[in-house]
Short mmCIF file of N, CA and C in Angstrom, two decimals:
data_model
loop_
_atom_site.label_atom_id
_atom_site.label_comp_id
_atom_site.label_asym_id
_atom_site.label_seq_id
_atom_site.Cartn_x
_atom_site.Cartn_y
_atom_site.Cartn_z
N MET A 1 0.74 -1.40 -0.36
CA MET A 1 -0.37 -0.09 -0.10
C MET A 1 0.71 1.14 -0.02
N ALA A 2 0.37 1.89 -0.50
CA ALA A 2 1.32 3.15 -0.78
C ALA A 2 0.55 4.88 0.13
N ALA A 3 2.11 5.78 0.62
CA ALA A 3 1.93 6.74 1.84
C ALA A 3 0.69 7.25 1.17
N PRO A 4 -0.07 7.82 2.43
CA PRO A 4 -1.63 8.88 2.40
C PRO A 4 -1.03 9.45 1.45
N LEU A 5 -1.80 10.23 0.94
CA LEU A 5 -1.82 11.43 -0.29
C LEU A 5 -2.30 12.81 0.88
N THR A 6 -1.20 13.48 0.72
CA THR A 6 -0.92 14.81 2.46
C THR A 6 -1.16 16.06 1.25
N ARG A 7 -1.85 16.89 2.24
CA ARG A 7 -1.86 17.81 1.49
C ARG A 7 -0.16 18.54 1.43
N ASP A 8 0.65 17.78 1.26
CA ASP A 8 1.44 18.33 0.82
C ASP A 8 2.08 17.68 -0.38
N LEU A 9 2.18 16.39 -0.16
CA LEU A 9 1.89 15.90 -1.89
C LEU A 9 0.63 16.20 -2.29
N LYS A 10 0.56 16.97 -2.44
CA LYS A 10 -1.02 17.69 -3.43
C LYS A 10 -0.31 18.91 -3.99
N GLY A 11 0.72 20.00 -2.71
CA GLY A 11 1.23 20.99 -2.70
C GLY A 11 2.22 20.55 -4.05
N LEU A 12 2.57 19.93 -3.90
CA LEU A 12 3.87 19.34 -4.22
C LEU A 12 3.98 19.10 -6.28
N ALA A 13 2.61 18.41 -6.15
CA ALA A 13 2.05 18.34 -7.25
C ALA A 13 1.12 19.72 -8.16
N ALA A 14 0.63 20.27 -7.58
CA ALA A 14 0.62 21.16 -8.08
C ALA A 14 1.36 21.74 -8.53
N LEU A 15 2.61 22.31 -7.56
CA LEU A 15 3.96 22.85 -8.10
C LEU A 15 4.85 22.42 -9.18
N PHE A 16 4.60 21.25 -9.45
CA PHE A 16 5.14 20.86 -10.39
C PHE A 16 4.35 20.38 -11.79
N THR A 17 3.20 20.79 -11.71
CA THR A 17 1.81 20.59 -12.53
C THR A 17 1.96 22.38 -13.15
N THR A 18 2.20 23.48 -12.38
CA THR A 18 2.16 24.26 -12.56
C THR A 18 3.47 24.59 -13.49
N SER A 19 4.20 24.25 -12.90
CA SER A 19 6.21 24.37 -13.62
C SER A 19 6.68 23.60 -14.92
N GLY A 20 5.88 22.53 -14.75
CA GLY A 20 5.50 21.29 -16.03
C GLY A 20 5.01 22.17 -17.33
N VAL A 21 3.90 23.43 -16.88
CA VAL A 21 2.82 23.52 -17.72
C VAL A 21 3.83 24.93 -18.38
N LEU A 22 4.47 25.24 -17.23
CA LEU A 22 4.90 26.87 -17.98
C LEU A 22 6.77 26.85 -19.06
N HIS A 23 7.07 25.41 -17.73
CA HIS A 23 8.15 25.09 -18.93
C HIS A 23 7.86 24.58 -20.48
N LEU A 24 6.58 24.31 -20.44
CA LEU A 24 6.39 23.91 -22.07
C LEU A 24 5.65 25.62 -22.48
N VAL A 25 4.88 25.91 -22.60
CA VAL A 25 4.40 27.26 -22.76
C VAL A 25 5.71 28.16 -22.81
N ARG A 26 5.46 28.67 -22.21
CA ARG A 26 7.19 29.18 -22.07
C ARG A 26 8.50 29.17 -21.63
N PRO A 27 9.14 28.80 -22.39
CA PRO A 27 10.35 27.67 -22.36
C PRO A 27 11.29 28.51 -22.02
N GLN A 28 11.49 30.02 -22.91
CA GLN A 28 12.83 31.42 -23.09
C GLN A 28 13.53 31.38 -21.37
N PRO A 29 12.23 31.69 -20.40
CA PRO A 29 12.64 31.77 -19.19
C PRO A 29 13.54 30.77 -18.99
N PHE A 30 13.30 29.32 -18.63
CA PHE A 30 13.63 28.18 -17.89
C PHE A 30 15.34 27.82 -18.89
N GLU A 31 15.45 28.26 -20.02
CA GLU A 31 16.11 28.20 -20.84
C GLU A 31 17.31 28.78 -21.00
N SER A 32 16.82 30.34 -20.37
CA SER A 32 18.21 31.35 -19.53
C SER A 32 18.20 30.64 -18.88
N ILE A 33 18.25 29.68 -18.09
CA ILE A 33 18.83 29.59 -16.12
C ILE A 33 19.37 27.96 -16.55
N THR A 34 19.30 27.32 -17.35
CA THR A 34 19.90 26.23 -17.70
C THR A 34 21.47 26.58 -18.52
N PRO A 35 22.12 25.11 -17.17
CA PRO A 35 23.59 25.70 -17.56
C PRO A 35 24.09 25.90 -18.90
N ARG A 36 25.28 26.58 -19.57
CA ARG A 36 25.22 26.47 -20.66
C ARG A 36 26.15 26.67 -21.38
N ARG A 37 26.74 25.44 -20.36
CA ARG A 37 27.69 24.03 -20.81
C ARG A 37 26.23 22.89 -21.30
N LEU A 38 25.74 22.82 -20.80
CA LEU A 38 24.50 21.66 -21.54
C LEU A 38 24.11 21.70 -22.76
N PRO A 39 23.64 20.94 -24.06
CA PRO A 39 23.99 21.18 -25.28
C PRO A 39 22.13 20.77 -25.15
N ALA A 40 21.30 20.86 -26.06
CA ALA A 40 20.58 21.32 -26.47
C ALA A 40 19.45 22.08 -25.11
N ARG A 41 19.74 23.10 -25.14
CA ARG A 41 19.26 24.28 -23.45
C ARG A 41 17.17 23.62 -24.00
N ARG A 42 16.54 24.26 -25.37
CA ARG A 42 15.24 24.46 -24.93
C ARG A 42 14.75 22.93 -24.89
N GLY A 43 15.33 21.49 -25.47
CA GLY A 43 15.11 19.84 -25.13
C GLY A 43 14.93 19.55 -24.40
N LEU A 44 16.27 20.15 -23.33
CA LEU A 44 15.87 19.81 -21.87
C LEU A 44 14.85 20.51 -21.23
N VAL A 45 14.55 21.89 -21.40
CA VAL A 45 13.30 22.90 -21.04
C VAL A 45 12.28 22.13 -21.26
N TYR A 46 11.79 21.49 -22.36
CA TYR A 46 10.54 20.48 -22.61
C TYR A 46 10.59 19.21 -21.46
N ALA A 47 12.19 18.28 -21.57
CA ALA A 47 11.87 16.90 -21.20
C ALA A 47 11.05 17.37 -19.30
N SER A 48 12.16 18.53 -19.10
CA SER A 48 11.77 18.86 -17.50
C SER A 48 10.38 18.89 -17.71
N GLY A 49 10.19 19.91 -18.51
CA GLY A 49 8.65 20.38 -17.97
C GLY A 49 7.92 19.01 -18.63
N VAL A 50 8.02 18.02 -19.23
CA VAL A 50 6.87 16.69 -18.90
C VAL A 50 7.77 16.27 -17.68
N ALA A 51 8.16 15.77 -17.71
CA ALA A 51 9.08 15.16 -16.19
C ALA A 51 8.06 15.60 -15.26
N GLU A 52 8.19 17.00 -15.00
CA GLU A 52 7.85 17.56 -13.90
C GLU A 52 5.56 17.72 -14.13
N ILE A 53 5.20 17.66 -15.29
CA ILE A 53 3.12 16.95 -15.33
C ILE A 53 3.91 15.60 -15.17
N ALA A 54 4.53 14.77 -14.94
CA ALA A 54 4.51 13.11 -15.43
C ALA A 54 4.27 12.88 -13.96
N CYS A 55 5.29 12.80 -12.77
CA CYS A 55 5.87 12.98 -10.94
C CYS A 55 4.44 13.64 -10.92
N ALA A 56 3.65 15.25 -11.29
CA ALA A 56 2.55 14.92 -10.26
C ALA A 56 1.52 13.95 -10.85
N ALA A 57 1.79 14.04 -11.87
CA ALA A 57 -0.05 12.25 -11.68
C ALA A 57 0.42 11.44 -11.48
N GLY A 58 2.02 11.43 -11.36
CA GLY A 58 2.67 9.80 -10.08
C GLY A 58 2.08 10.07 -8.56
N LEU A 59 2.08 11.09 -8.38
CA LEU A 59 2.59 11.31 -6.91
C LEU A 59 0.58 11.52 -6.08
N LEU A 60 -0.20 11.56 -7.74
CA LEU A 60 -1.58 11.63 -6.91
C LEU A 60 -2.52 10.68 -7.33
N HIS A 61 -1.65 8.98 -7.57
CA HIS A 61 -2.04 8.32 -7.87
C HIS A 61 -1.15 7.28 -7.57
N PRO A 62 -2.59 6.53 -6.04
CA PRO A 62 -1.98 5.54 -4.76
C PRO A 62 -0.79 4.63 -5.45
N ARG A 63 -1.82 4.33 -7.09
CA ARG A 63 -0.08 2.48 -7.63
C ARG A 63 0.95 3.21 -8.35
N THR A 64 0.89 4.26 -8.72
CA THR A 64 2.29 5.09 -9.28
C THR A 64 3.03 5.66 -8.04
N ARG A 65 2.16 5.89 -7.23
CA ARG A 65 2.61 7.34 -5.86
C ARG A 65 4.49 7.23 -4.83
N ARG A 66 5.25 5.91 -5.25
CA ARG A 66 6.11 5.41 -4.64
C ARG A 66 7.18 5.89 -6.25
N LEU A 67 7.29 5.63 -7.06
CA LEU A 67 7.79 5.12 -8.01
C LEU A 67 7.86 7.05 -8.53
N ALA A 68 6.59 7.38 -8.49
CA ALA A 68 6.68 9.47 -8.34
C ALA A 68 7.20 9.96 -7.20
N GLY A 69 7.42 9.53 -6.39
CA GLY A 69 8.23 9.91 -5.20
C GLY A 69 9.29 9.84 -4.61
N TRP A 70 10.36 8.64 -5.67
CA TRP A 70 11.72 8.65 -6.45
C TRP A 70 12.06 9.68 -7.47
N ALA A 71 11.12 9.39 -8.63
CA ALA A 71 11.64 10.37 -9.45
C ALA A 71 11.50 11.73 -9.19
N SER A 72 10.14 12.50 -8.40
CA SER A 72 10.51 13.46 -8.30
C SER A 72 11.35 14.29 -7.31
N ALA A 73 11.63 13.17 -6.53
CA ALA A 73 13.28 13.74 -5.63
C ALA A 73 14.82 13.58 -6.68
N ALA A 74 14.34 12.85 -7.68
CA ALA A 74 15.80 12.52 -8.50
C ALA A 74 15.69 14.44 -9.97
N LEU A 75 14.39 14.92 -9.65
CA LEU A 75 14.38 15.22 -11.08
C LEU A 75 14.66 16.67 -9.83
N LEU A 76 14.37 17.04 -9.09
CA LEU A 76 14.46 18.04 -8.33
C LEU A 76 15.72 18.10 -7.98
N VAL A 77 16.41 17.51 -7.81
CA VAL A 77 17.92 17.34 -7.78
C VAL A 77 18.57 17.38 -8.87
N ALA A 78 17.69 17.07 -10.15
CA ALA A 78 18.63 16.76 -10.96
C ALA A 78 18.60 18.38 -11.68
N VAL A 79 17.41 19.30 -11.65
CA VAL A 79 17.12 20.55 -11.56
C VAL A 79 18.16 21.48 -11.18
N PHE A 80 19.10 21.51 -10.00
CA PHE A 80 18.93 22.01 -8.38
C PHE A 80 20.06 23.27 -9.45
N PRO A 81 20.89 22.38 -10.35
CA PRO A 81 21.92 23.35 -11.12
C PRO A 81 21.35 24.48 -11.84
N ALA A 82 20.52 25.04 -12.07
CA ALA A 82 19.35 25.64 -13.08
C ALA A 82 19.47 26.37 -11.82
N ASN A 83 18.68 26.05 -10.82
CA ASN A 83 18.36 27.41 -9.51
C ASN A 83 19.80 28.35 -9.38
N ILE A 84 21.25 27.04 -9.17
CA ILE A 84 22.23 28.34 -9.25
C ILE A 84 22.44 28.82 -10.17
N GLN A 85 22.06 28.19 -10.98
CA GLN A 85 22.85 29.39 -12.95
C GLN A 85 21.93 30.48 -12.14
N MET A 86 20.63 30.31 -12.35
CA MET A 86 19.61 31.37 -11.90
C MET A 86 19.43 32.38 -10.72
N ALA A 87 20.40 31.67 -9.82
CA ALA A 87 21.19 32.92 -8.45
C ALA A 87 22.41 33.99 -9.00
N VAL A 88 23.48 32.92 -9.61
CA VAL A 88 24.82 33.19 -10.36
C VAL A 88 24.18 34.92 -11.10
N ASP A 89 23.32 34.30 -11.98
CA ASP A 89 22.94 35.06 -12.73
C ASP A 89 22.20 36.31 -12.51
N GLU A 90 21.62 36.64 -11.64
CA GLU A 90 21.17 37.42 -10.91
C GLU A 90 21.91 38.93 -9.69
N THR A 91 22.77 37.22 -9.05
CA THR A 91 23.59 38.46 -8.21
C THR A 91 24.71 39.09 -9.54
N ARG A 92 24.66 38.44 -11.04
CA ARG A 92 26.02 39.18 -11.55
C ARG A 92 25.02 40.49 -11.90
N ARG A 93 24.16 40.31 -12.21
CA ARG A 93 23.06 41.40 -12.91
C ARG A 93 23.14 42.56 -12.53
N VAL A 94 23.34 42.43 -11.09
CA VAL A 94 22.79 43.09 -9.73
C VAL A 94 24.40 43.88 -9.53
N GLU A 95 25.04 43.15 -9.50
CA GLU A 95 26.70 44.18 -9.79
C GLU A 95 26.70 45.04 -10.28
N ARG A 96 26.67 44.99 -11.74
CA ARG A 96 25.99 45.55 -12.78
C ARG A 96 25.73 46.34 -12.48
N ARG A 97 24.51 46.66 -12.28
CA ARG A 97 23.23 47.87 -12.28
C ARG A 97 23.80 48.44 -10.24
N LEU A 98 24.51 48.42 -9.57
CA LEU A 98 24.78 48.17 -8.64
C LEU A 98 24.98 49.47 -7.98
N GLY A 99 25.25 50.50 -9.47
CA GLY A 99 25.00 51.95 -8.72
C GLY A 99 23.34 52.82 -9.14
N SER A 100 22.59 51.86 -9.61
CA SER A 100 21.49 52.06 -9.79
C SER A 100 20.74 52.67 -8.51
N GLY A 101 21.00 51.97 -7.50
CA GLY A 101 20.23 52.10 -6.53
C GLY A 101 19.42 50.97 -6.43
N ARG A 102 18.68 50.39 -6.97
CA ARG A 102 17.18 50.30 -7.76
C ARG A 102 16.98 49.07 -6.19
N PRO A 103 16.38 49.15 -5.26
CA PRO A 103 16.35 47.80 -4.66
C PRO A 103 15.56 46.58 -5.50
N ALA A 104 14.17 46.95 -6.12
CA ALA A 104 14.17 45.73 -7.10
C ALA A 104 14.88 44.35 -7.56
N ASN A 105 15.45 45.33 -7.97
CA ASN A 105 17.16 44.95 -8.20
C ASN A 105 17.71 43.20 -7.13
N ARG A 106 17.47 43.92 -6.14
CA ARG A 106 17.97 43.32 -4.64
C ARG A 106 16.83 42.65 -4.27
N ARG A 107 16.30 43.10 -4.26
CA ARG A 107 14.80 42.51 -3.57
C ARG A 107 15.32 40.73 -4.70
N ARG A 108 15.20 40.72 -5.76
CA ARG A 108 15.23 39.85 -7.13
C ARG A 108 16.30 38.65 -6.33
N GLN A 109 16.87 39.26 -6.81
CA GLN A 109 18.57 38.74 -6.54
C GLN A 109 18.14 37.88 -4.83
N LEU A 110 18.20 38.34 -3.62
CA LEU A 110 17.97 37.55 -2.97
C LEU A 110 16.52 36.63 -2.78
N ALA A 111 15.86 36.65 -3.25
CA ALA A 111 14.85 35.29 -3.61
C ALA A 111 14.91 34.84 -4.52
N THR A 112 15.98 35.01 -5.75
CA THR A 112 17.21 33.03 -6.14
C THR A 112 17.94 33.01 -5.35
N ILE A 113 18.30 34.00 -3.92
CA ILE A 113 19.17 32.70 -3.39
C ILE A 113 18.63 31.71 -2.37
N ALA A 114 17.11 32.69 -1.86
CA ALA A 114 16.39 32.33 -0.76
C ALA A 114 16.00 31.09 -1.22
N ARG A 115 15.46 31.15 -2.32
CA ARG A 115 14.83 29.55 -2.59
C ARG A 115 15.70 28.31 -2.76
N LEU A 116 17.34 28.70 -3.58
CA LEU A 116 18.34 27.23 -3.35
C LEU A 116 17.78 26.37 -1.36
N PRO A 117 17.93 26.48 -0.39
CA PRO A 117 17.53 25.80 0.40
C PRO A 117 16.42 25.45 0.24
N LEU A 118 15.26 25.80 -0.30
CA LEU A 118 14.08 25.49 -0.45
C LEU A 118 13.87 24.39 -1.24
N GLN A 119 14.60 24.42 -1.82
CA GLN A 119 14.31 22.36 -2.77
C GLN A 119 14.63 21.57 -1.50
N LEU A 120 15.56 21.48 -0.54
CA LEU A 120 15.38 20.54 -0.01
C LEU A 120 14.56 19.58 0.89
N PRO A 121 13.55 21.27 1.51
CA PRO A 121 12.15 20.52 1.83
C PRO A 121 11.21 19.81 0.55
N MET A 122 11.47 20.16 -0.48
CA MET A 122 10.82 19.32 -1.74
C MET A 122 11.32 18.17 -1.88
N VAL A 123 12.40 18.55 -1.82
CA VAL A 123 13.31 16.82 -2.09
C VAL A 123 12.70 16.19 -0.42
N ARG A 124 12.31 16.49 0.26
CA ARG A 124 11.90 15.71 2.05
C ARG A 124 10.95 15.44 1.40
N THR A 125 9.95 16.00 1.37
CA THR A 125 8.37 16.05 0.56
C THR A 125 8.65 14.96 -0.76
N ALA A 126 8.98 14.71 -1.48
CA ALA A 126 9.15 13.99 -2.51
C ALA A 126 9.43 12.46 -1.97
N LEU A 127 9.98 12.30 -0.96
CA LEU A 127 10.68 10.73 -0.18
C LEU A 127 9.53 10.54 0.75
N LYS A 128 8.65 11.68 0.77
CA LYS A 128 6.98 10.65 1.61
C LYS A 128 6.59 10.11 0.75
N ALA A 129 6.66 10.26 -0.22
CA ALA A 129 5.56 9.02 -1.31
C ALA A 129 6.55 7.94 -1.53
N THR A 130 7.56 7.65 -1.30
CA THR A 130 8.29 6.83 -1.26
C THR A 130 7.88 5.64 0.05
N ARG A 131 6.97 6.09 1.07
CA ARG A 131 6.74 5.39 2.41
C ARG A 131 5.77 4.15 1.81
N ASP A 132 5.58 3.37 2.32
CA ASP A 132 4.76 2.63 2.11
C ASP A 132 4.23 3.30 3.71
N GLU A 133 2.23 2.48 4.21
CA GLU A 133 1.42 2.69 4.65
C GLU A 133 2.27 2.09 5.98
N SER A 134 3.22 1.66 6.16
CA SER A 134 3.73 2.03 7.66
C SER A 134 4.84 2.92 7.38
N GLY A 135 4.57 3.94 7.35
CA GLY A 135 6.09 4.75 7.04
C GLY A 135 7.30 4.33 6.76
N ARG A 136 7.66 2.81 6.67
CA ARG A 136 9.52 2.83 5.96
C ARG A 136 9.62 3.55 4.01
N HIS A 137 10.88 3.28 4.24
CA HIS A 137 10.82 3.38 2.87
C HIS A 137 10.91 2.80 1.90
N THR A 138 10.05 2.05 0.67
CA THR A 138 10.64 0.92 -0.28
C THR A 138 11.35 1.16 -0.94
N ALA A 139 11.84 0.47 -1.75
CA ALA A 139 12.60 0.57 -3.42
C ALA A 139 11.16 0.77 -3.92
N TYR A 140 10.59 -0.74 -4.00
CA TYR A 140 10.02 -0.63 -5.21
C TYR A 140 8.99 -2.06 -5.24
N ARG A 141 7.93 -2.71 -4.35
CA ARG A 141 7.24 -3.53 -4.86
C ARG A 141 7.84 -4.51 -3.53
N GLY A 142 7.82 -4.09 -2.83
CA GLY A 142 7.48 -4.87 -1.29
C GLY A 142 9.60 -5.20 -0.77
N VAL A 143 10.80 -4.77 -1.73
CA VAL A 143 11.93 -4.26 -1.51
C VAL A 143 11.98 -3.26 -0.29
N LYS A 144 12.01 -3.38 0.89
CA LYS A 144 12.24 -3.06 1.71
C LYS A 144 13.75 -1.98 2.20
N LEU A 145 14.37 -0.69 3.05
CA LEU A 145 15.69 -0.07 2.70
C LEU A 145 15.82 0.13 4.47
N PRO A 146 16.61 0.65 4.40
CA PRO A 146 16.83 0.29 5.72
C PRO A 146 16.51 1.81 6.18
#
């Protein structure tokens, strides 16, 4: 039996759905934060959008929740470099404009930095979905993890 569908799992599914749709509808902002050394950045944006939507759907259904939990945690770790890139780019942008004295630029920079540690509770929430009804983490179909 799968972990129960809690409010935080529903929230993560909603976040994945929203972000996934945005990746597909407006890929440009996401492409700009994809690390430059990666090839086919637009394709990676589309792929991550589809993956987010698939994870969201998987988290909502009890038969796929456990697998979707592992996939969601992996996806959050995989996209973390893009979040770092966004914070670095925004910090550079603010440093170039430092003389303008615009607090809006500084707030945006702080927001991109502040969201980095928020990935950890999101990963923790995704891992909740990997538990069985007794609260133990499971790999898949009865394989117990320590």
